[in-house]
Short mmCIF file of C-alpha atoms in Angstrom, two decimals:
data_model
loop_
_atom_site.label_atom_id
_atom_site.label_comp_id
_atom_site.label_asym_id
_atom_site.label_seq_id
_atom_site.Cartn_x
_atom_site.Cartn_y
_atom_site.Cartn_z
CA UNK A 1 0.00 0.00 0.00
CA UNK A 2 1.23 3.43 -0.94
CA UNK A 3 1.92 5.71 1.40
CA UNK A 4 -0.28 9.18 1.92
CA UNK A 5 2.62 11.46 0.58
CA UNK A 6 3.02 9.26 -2.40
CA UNK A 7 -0.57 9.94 -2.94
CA UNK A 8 -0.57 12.12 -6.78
CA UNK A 9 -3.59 14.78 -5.22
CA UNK A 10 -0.94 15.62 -2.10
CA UNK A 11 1.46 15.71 -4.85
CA UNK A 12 -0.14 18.46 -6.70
CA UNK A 13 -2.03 20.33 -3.81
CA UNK A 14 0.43 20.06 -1.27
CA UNK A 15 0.32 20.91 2.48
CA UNK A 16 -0.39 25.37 2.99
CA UNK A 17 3.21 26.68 4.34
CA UNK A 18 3.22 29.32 7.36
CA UNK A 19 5.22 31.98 5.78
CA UNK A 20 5.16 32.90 9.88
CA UNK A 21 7.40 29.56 10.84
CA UNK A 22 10.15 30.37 8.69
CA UNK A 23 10.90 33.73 10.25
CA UNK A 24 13.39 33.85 13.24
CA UNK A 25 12.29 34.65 16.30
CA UNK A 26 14.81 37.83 16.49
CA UNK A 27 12.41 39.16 13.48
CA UNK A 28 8.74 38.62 14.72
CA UNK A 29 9.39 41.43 17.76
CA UNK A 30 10.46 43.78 14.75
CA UNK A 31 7.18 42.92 12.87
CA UNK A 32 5.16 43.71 16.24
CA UNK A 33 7.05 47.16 16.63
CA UNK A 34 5.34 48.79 13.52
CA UNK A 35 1.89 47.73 14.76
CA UNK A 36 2.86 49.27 18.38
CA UNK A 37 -0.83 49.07 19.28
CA UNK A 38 -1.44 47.46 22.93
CA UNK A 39 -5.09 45.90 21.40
CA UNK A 40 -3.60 44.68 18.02
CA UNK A 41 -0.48 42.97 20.25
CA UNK A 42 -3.19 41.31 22.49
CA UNK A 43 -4.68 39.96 19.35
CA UNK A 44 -1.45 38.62 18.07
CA UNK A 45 -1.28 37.19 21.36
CA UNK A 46 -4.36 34.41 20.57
CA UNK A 47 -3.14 33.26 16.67
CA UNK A 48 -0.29 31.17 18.31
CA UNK A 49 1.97 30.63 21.51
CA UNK A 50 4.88 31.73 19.53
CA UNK A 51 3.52 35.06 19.14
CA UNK A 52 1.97 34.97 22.83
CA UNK A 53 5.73 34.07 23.74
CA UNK A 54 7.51 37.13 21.40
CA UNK A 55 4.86 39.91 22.12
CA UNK A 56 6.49 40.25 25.33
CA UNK A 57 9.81 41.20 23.96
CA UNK A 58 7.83 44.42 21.82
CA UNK A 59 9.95 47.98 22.46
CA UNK A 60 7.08 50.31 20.95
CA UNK A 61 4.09 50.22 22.40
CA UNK A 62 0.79 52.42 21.76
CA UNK A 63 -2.03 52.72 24.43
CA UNK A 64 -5.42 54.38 22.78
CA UNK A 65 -7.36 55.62 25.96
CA UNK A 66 -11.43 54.82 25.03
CA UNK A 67 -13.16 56.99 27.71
CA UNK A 68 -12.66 58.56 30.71
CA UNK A 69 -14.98 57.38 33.65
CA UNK A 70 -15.59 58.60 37.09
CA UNK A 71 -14.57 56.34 40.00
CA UNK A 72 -17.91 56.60 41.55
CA UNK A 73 -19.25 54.76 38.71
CA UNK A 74 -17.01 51.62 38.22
CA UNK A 75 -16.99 50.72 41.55
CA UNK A 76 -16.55 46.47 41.57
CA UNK A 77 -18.84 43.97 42.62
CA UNK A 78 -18.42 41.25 44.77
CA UNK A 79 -19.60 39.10 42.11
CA UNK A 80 -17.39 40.26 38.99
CA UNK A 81 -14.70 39.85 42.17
CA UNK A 82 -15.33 36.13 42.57
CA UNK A 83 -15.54 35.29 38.73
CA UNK A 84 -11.90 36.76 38.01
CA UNK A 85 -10.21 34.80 40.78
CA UNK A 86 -11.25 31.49 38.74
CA UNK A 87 -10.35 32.91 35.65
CA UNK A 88 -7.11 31.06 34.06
CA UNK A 89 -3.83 32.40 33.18
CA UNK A 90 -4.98 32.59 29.12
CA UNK A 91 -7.57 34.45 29.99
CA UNK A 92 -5.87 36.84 32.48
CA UNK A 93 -3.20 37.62 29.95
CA UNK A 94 -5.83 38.53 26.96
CA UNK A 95 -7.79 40.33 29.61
CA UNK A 96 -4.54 42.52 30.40
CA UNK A 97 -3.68 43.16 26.98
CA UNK A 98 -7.12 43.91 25.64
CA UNK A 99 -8.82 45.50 28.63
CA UNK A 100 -9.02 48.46 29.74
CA UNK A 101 -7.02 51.31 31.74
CA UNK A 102 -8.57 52.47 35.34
CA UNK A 103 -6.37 54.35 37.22
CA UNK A 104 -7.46 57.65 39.77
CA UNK A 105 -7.26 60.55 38.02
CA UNK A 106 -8.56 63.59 39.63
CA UNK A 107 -8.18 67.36 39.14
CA UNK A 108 -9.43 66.63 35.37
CA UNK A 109 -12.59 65.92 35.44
CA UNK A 110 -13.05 69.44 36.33
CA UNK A 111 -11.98 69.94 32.76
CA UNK A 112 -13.90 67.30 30.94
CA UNK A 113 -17.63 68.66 31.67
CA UNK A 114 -19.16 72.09 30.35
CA UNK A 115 -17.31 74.23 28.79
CA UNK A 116 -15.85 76.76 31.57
CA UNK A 117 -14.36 80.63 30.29
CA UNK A 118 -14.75 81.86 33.52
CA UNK A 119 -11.79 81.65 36.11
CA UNK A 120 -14.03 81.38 39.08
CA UNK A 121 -15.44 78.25 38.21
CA UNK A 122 -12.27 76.92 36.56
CA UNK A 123 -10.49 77.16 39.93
CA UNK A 124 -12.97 76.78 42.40
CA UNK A 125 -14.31 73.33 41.17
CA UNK A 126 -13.78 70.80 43.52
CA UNK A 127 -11.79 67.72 42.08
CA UNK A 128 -13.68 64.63 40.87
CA UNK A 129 -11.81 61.35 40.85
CA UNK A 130 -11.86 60.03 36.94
CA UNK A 131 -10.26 56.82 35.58
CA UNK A 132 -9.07 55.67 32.36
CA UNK A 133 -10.73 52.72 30.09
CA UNK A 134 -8.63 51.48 26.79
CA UNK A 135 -11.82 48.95 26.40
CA UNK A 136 -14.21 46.10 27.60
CA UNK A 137 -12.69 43.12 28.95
CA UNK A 138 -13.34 39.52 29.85
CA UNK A 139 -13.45 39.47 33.53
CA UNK A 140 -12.69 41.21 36.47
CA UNK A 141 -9.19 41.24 38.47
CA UNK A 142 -7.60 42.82 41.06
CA UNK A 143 -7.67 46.32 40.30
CA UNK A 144 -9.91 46.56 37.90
CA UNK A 145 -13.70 47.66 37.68
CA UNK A 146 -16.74 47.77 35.85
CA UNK A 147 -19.28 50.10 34.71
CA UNK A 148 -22.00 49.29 32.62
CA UNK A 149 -20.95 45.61 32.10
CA UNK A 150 -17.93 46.41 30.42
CA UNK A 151 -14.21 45.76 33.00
CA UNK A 152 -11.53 48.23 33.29
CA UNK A 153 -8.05 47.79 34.11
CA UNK A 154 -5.26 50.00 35.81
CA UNK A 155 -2.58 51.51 33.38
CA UNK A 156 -0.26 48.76 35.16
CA UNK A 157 -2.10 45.78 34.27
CA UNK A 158 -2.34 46.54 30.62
CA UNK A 159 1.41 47.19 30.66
CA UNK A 160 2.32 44.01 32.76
CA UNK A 161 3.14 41.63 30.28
CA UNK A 162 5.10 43.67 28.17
CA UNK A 163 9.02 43.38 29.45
CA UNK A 164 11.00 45.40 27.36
CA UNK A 165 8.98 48.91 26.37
CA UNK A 166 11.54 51.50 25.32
CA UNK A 167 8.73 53.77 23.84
CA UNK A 168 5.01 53.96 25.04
CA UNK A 169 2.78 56.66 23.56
CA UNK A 170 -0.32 56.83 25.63
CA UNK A 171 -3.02 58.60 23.99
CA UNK A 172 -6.41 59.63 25.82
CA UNK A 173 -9.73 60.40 23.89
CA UNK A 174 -9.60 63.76 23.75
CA UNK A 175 -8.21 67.43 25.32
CA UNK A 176 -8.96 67.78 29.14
CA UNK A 177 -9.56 71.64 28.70
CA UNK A 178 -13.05 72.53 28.05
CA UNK A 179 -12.84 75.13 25.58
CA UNK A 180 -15.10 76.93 22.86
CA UNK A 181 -15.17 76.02 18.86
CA UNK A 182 -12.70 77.64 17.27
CA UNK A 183 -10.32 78.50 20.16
CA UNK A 184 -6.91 77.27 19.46
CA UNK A 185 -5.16 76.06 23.05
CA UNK A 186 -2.01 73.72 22.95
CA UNK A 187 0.43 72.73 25.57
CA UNK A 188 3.57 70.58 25.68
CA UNK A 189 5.55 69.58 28.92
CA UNK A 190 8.49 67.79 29.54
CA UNK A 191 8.38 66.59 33.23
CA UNK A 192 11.04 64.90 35.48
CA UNK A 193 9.84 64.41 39.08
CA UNK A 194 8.74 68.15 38.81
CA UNK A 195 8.24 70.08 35.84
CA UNK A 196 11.22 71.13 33.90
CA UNK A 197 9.19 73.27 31.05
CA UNK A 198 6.15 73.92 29.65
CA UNK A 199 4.93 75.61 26.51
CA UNK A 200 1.53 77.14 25.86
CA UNK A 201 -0.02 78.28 22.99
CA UNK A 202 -3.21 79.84 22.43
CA UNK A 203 -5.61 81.86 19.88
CA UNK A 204 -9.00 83.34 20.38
CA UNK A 205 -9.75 82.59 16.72
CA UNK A 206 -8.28 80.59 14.21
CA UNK A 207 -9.38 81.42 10.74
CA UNK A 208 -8.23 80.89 7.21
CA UNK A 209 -7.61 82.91 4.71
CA UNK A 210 -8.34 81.71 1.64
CA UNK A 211 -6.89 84.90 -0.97
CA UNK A 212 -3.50 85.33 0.96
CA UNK A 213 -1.56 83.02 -1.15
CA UNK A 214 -2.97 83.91 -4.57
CA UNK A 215 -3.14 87.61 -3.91
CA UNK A 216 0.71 87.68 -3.00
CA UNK A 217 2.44 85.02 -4.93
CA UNK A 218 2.92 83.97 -8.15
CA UNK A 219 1.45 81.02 -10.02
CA UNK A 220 5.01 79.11 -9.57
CA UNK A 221 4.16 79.99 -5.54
CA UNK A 222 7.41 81.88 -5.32
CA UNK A 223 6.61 85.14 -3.10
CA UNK A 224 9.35 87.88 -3.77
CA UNK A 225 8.09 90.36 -1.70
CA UNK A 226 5.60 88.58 0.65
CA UNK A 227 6.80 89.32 4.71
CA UNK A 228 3.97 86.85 5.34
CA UNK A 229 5.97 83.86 3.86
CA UNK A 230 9.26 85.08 5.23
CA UNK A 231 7.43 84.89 8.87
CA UNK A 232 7.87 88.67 9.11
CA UNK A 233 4.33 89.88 9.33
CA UNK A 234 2.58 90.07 12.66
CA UNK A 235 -0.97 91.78 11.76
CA UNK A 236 -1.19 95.42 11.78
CA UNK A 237 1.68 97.57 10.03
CA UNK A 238 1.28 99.95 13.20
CA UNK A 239 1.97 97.47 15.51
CA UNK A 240 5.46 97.70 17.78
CA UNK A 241 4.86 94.49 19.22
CA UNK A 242 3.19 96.14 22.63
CA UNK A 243 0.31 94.52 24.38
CA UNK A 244 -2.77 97.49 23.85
CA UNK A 245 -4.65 98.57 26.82
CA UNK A 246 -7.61 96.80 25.45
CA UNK A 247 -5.83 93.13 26.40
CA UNK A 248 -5.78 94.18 30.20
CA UNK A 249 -9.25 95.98 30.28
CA UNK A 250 -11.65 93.19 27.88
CA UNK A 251 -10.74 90.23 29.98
CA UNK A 252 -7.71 89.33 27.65
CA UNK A 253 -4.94 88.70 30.41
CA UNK A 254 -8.00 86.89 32.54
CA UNK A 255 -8.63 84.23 29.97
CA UNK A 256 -4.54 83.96 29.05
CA UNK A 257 -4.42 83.16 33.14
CA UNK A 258 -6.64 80.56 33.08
CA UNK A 259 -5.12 78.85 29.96
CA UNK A 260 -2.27 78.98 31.41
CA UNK A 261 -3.49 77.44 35.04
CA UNK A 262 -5.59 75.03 33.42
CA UNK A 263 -3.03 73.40 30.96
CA UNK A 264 -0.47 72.77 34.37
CA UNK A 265 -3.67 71.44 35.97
CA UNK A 266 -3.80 69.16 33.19
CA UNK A 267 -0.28 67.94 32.61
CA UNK A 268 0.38 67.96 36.54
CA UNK A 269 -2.50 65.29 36.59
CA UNK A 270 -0.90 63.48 33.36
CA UNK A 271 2.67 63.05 35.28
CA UNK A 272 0.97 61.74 38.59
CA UNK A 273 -0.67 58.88 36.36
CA UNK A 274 1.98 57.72 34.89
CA UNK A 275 4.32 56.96 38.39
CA UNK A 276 3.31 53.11 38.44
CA UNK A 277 4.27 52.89 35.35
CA UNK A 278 7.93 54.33 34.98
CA UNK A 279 8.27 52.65 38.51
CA UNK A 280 7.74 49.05 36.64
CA UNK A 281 8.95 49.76 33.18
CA UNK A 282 13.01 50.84 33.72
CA UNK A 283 13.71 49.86 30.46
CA UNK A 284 12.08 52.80 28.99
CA UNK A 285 13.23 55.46 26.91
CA UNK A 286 10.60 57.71 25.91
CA UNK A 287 6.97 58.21 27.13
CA UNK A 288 4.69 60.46 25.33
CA UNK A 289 1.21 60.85 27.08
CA UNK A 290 -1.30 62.73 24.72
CA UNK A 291 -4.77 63.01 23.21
CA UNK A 292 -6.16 62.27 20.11
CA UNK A 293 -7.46 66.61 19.65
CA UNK A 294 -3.57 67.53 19.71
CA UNK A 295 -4.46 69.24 22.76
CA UNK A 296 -1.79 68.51 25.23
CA UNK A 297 1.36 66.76 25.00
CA UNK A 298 3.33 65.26 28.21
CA UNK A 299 7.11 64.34 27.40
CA UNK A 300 9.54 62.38 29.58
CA UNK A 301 13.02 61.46 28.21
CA UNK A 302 15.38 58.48 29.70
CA UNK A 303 16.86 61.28 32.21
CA UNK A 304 13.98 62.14 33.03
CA UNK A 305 12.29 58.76 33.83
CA UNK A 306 15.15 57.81 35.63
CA UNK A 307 15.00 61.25 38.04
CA UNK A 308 11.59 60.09 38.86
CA UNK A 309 12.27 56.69 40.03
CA UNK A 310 15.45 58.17 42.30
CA UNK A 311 13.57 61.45 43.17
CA UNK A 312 9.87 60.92 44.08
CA UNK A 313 7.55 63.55 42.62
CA UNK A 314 5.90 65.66 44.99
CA UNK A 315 2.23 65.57 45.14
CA UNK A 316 -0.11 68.40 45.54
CA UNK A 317 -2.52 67.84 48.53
CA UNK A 318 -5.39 69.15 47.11
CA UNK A 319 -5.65 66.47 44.20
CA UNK A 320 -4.19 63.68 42.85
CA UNK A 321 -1.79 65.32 40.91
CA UNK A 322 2.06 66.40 41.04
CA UNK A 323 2.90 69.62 42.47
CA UNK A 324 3.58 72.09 40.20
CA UNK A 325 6.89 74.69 41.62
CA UNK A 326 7.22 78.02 41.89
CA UNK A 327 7.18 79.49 37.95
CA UNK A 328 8.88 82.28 35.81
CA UNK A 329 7.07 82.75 33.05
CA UNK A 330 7.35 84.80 29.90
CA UNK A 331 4.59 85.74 27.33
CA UNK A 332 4.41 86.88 24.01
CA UNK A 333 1.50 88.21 22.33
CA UNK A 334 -0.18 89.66 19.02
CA UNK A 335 -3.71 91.04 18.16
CA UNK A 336 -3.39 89.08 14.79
CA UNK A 337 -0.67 86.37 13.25
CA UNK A 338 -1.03 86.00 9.74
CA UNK A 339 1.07 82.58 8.85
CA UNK A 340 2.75 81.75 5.67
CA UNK A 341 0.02 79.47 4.82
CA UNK A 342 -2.80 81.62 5.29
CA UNK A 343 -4.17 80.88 9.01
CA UNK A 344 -4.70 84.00 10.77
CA UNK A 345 -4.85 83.81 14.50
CA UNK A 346 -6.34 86.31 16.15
CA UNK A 347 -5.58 87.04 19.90
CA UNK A 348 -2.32 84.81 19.54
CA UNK A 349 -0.41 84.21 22.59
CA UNK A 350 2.61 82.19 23.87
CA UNK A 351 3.75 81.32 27.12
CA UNK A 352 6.85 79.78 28.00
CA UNK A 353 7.19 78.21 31.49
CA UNK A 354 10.04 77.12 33.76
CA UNK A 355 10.42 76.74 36.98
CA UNK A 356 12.17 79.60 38.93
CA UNK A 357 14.92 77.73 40.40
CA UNK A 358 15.90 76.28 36.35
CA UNK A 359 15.60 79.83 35.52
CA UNK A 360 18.38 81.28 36.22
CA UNK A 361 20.91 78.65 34.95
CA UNK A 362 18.57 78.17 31.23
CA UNK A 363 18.64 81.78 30.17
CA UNK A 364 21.55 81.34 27.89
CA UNK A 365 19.54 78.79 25.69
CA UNK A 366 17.83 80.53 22.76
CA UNK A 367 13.97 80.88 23.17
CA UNK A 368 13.13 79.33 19.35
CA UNK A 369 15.28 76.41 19.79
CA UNK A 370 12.65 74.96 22.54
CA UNK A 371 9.81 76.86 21.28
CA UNK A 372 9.20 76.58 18.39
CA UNK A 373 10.15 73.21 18.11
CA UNK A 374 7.16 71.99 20.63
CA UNK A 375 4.14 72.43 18.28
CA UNK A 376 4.03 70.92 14.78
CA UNK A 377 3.11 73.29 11.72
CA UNK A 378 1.85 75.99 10.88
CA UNK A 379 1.67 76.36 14.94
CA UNK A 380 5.86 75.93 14.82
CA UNK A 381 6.17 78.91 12.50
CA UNK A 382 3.43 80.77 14.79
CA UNK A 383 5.80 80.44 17.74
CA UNK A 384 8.83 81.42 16.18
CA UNK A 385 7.39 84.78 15.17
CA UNK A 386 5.63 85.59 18.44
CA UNK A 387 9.32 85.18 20.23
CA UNK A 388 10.35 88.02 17.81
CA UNK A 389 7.83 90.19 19.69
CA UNK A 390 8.21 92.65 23.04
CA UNK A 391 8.49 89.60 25.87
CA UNK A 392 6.51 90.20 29.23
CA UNK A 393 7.73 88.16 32.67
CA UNK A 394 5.29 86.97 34.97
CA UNK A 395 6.03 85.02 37.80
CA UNK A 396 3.47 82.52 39.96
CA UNK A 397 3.54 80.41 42.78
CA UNK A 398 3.64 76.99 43.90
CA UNK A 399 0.47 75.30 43.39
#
């Protein structure tokens, strides 16, 4: 009798081949890099126990926050309790990697109701713990908590499996800053266990203008004569790059306050989350905590990670949230930016924050190479030029 492989069908439709299998093991983690996502990764984890095995070794690693919830509502059962201690260890790792993130997260949800222009009930809001949720899960575990049916897990437990992160990007559904359609507010910070800087930018209007381009350049787009594209024009031909009296008397400086307070609210919050975290992951390099509006951006290089975990932040004791120093501040500011691409912003404004103590020993660095190198264009180009402008100091206090 003939054997099966000496069979003529097997011959001519032969066994599929797992392209997978022939790849080394040293190039799967590479493969799982580009897709970075902590849901895709969980997914890779069920097609095999290779890839459940390698998707511990990724170095990149993206966290997509769904919602943010309040504490009061996700509260766990006694029930949901009892289910997740019987759960197995399969179902505790997909749980970890596809779940979600719950962690206490207060001062923001101040932030994330009604919109709130007025700087009485911007700083006089009492604190409401939120959490974080990446997505539903399976079951419940330590830690975690449901609302609505659908399990939550602590920034810590979604990260627990992974053993060799070198970047996480942790991005959260949207800005924390209530603010009204068609105000332009950005922030970046770069934190160690305190704040080292901070950049704000902000507009009262953002428009477009459609003409500016046509009316001024040529058909080939070359400008000769256009101050606009050469980042030279600021507005008004009269203007000497003074703040009018108007700014101090229309509310102006009151609403550029509470920008300013509310984006270190926000990013003082960020850094508190993320302590468990560096504290676990010393093999990181870079963390990047942001939101999908390009709101706010928290940055924390390998210095910087590794001053937290020797110098433990210090935490405000009116909220869950790092305490931000004693500040020197300087602002720039024009009644209209015209950019080289034809947004106008109207009300402009930049602030540049440091703490006092850094002050000091910082002042010989330029201004544009931190600036303007913290927002991404045209908003780059919009900091350079206000930095060419009169420069105002302001200093604030601990808080």
């Amino acid at each position: 009798m003939s054997s099966l492989r000496s069979d003529p069908v097997y011959r001519i439709h032969p066994e599929p081949i797992d392209h997978f299998d022939r790849l080394p093991d040293s190039l799967l983690p590479l493969v799982f890099n580009k897709i970075g996502d902590v849901k895709a990764l969980g997914r890779c984890c069920v097609v095999s126990r290779r890839f459940r095995s390698l998707v511990p070794q990724v170095e990149n690693v993206v966290v997509r926050v769904d919602c943010v919830i309040s504490d009061d509502d996700c509260s766990p059962s006694s029930s949901s309790y009892d289910k997740s201690r019987a759960a197995g260890p399969i179902s505790n790792l997909l749980r970890i990697l596809l779940g979600g993130i719950v962690k206490p997260f207060q001062a923001l949800v101040q932030f994330l109701g009604p919109k709130r222009p007025v700087i009485n009930e911007t700083l006089n809001t009492h604190p409401v713990s939120s959490s974080l949720s990446v997505g539903p899960g399976a079951d419940v575990n330590d830690g975690e908590m449901e609302q609505g049916g659908v399990t939550h897990h602590s920034p810590t437990q979604v990260l627990r499996n992974f053993n060799e992160i070198r970047f996480l990007r942790i991005e959260l559904p949207s800005g924390e800053l209530g603010i009204d359609d068609g105000v332009l507010l950005k922030w970046r910070a770069d934190f160690g266990s305190t704040l080292d800087n901070c950049v704000i930018l902000g507009a009262a209007s953002v428009t477009k203008n459609v003409n500016l381009q046509v009316a001024e350049c040529g058909n080939d787009g070359f400008c000769p004569n256009n101050n606009i594209a050469n980042g030279l024009n600021v507005g008004n031909g009269d203007d000497n790059g003074s703040i009018p009296e108007s700014f101090y008397t229309n509310g102006g400086l009151k609403l550029r306050v509470v920008w300013t307070i509310s984006s270190l609210i926000a990013a003082s919050a960020r850094h508190y989350l993320l302590q468990p975290i560096i504290a676990e992951h010393k093999t990181l390099d870079s963390l990047v905590l942001t939101d999908s509006d390009g709101q706010g951006v928290l940055c924390m290089n390998r210095d910087q990670l590794e001053e937290l975990r020797v110098k433990p932040l210090s935490a405000s004791s009116a909220s869950k949230r790092t305490l931000v120093p004693a500040l020197n501040m300087r602002l720039w500011y024009a009644p209209q930016l015209e950019l080289p691409d034809g947004v106008v912003l109207k009300g402009a404004t930049l602030v540049a924050i440091r703490p006092s103590e850094q002050s000091a020993s910082k002042k010989e660095v330029s201004d544009a190479s931190w600036l303007s190198t913290a927002f991404e264009e045209p908003y780059g180009t919009a900091a350079k030029m206000l930095v060419k402008r009169r420069t105002y100091c302001l200093e604030m206090n601990s808080f």
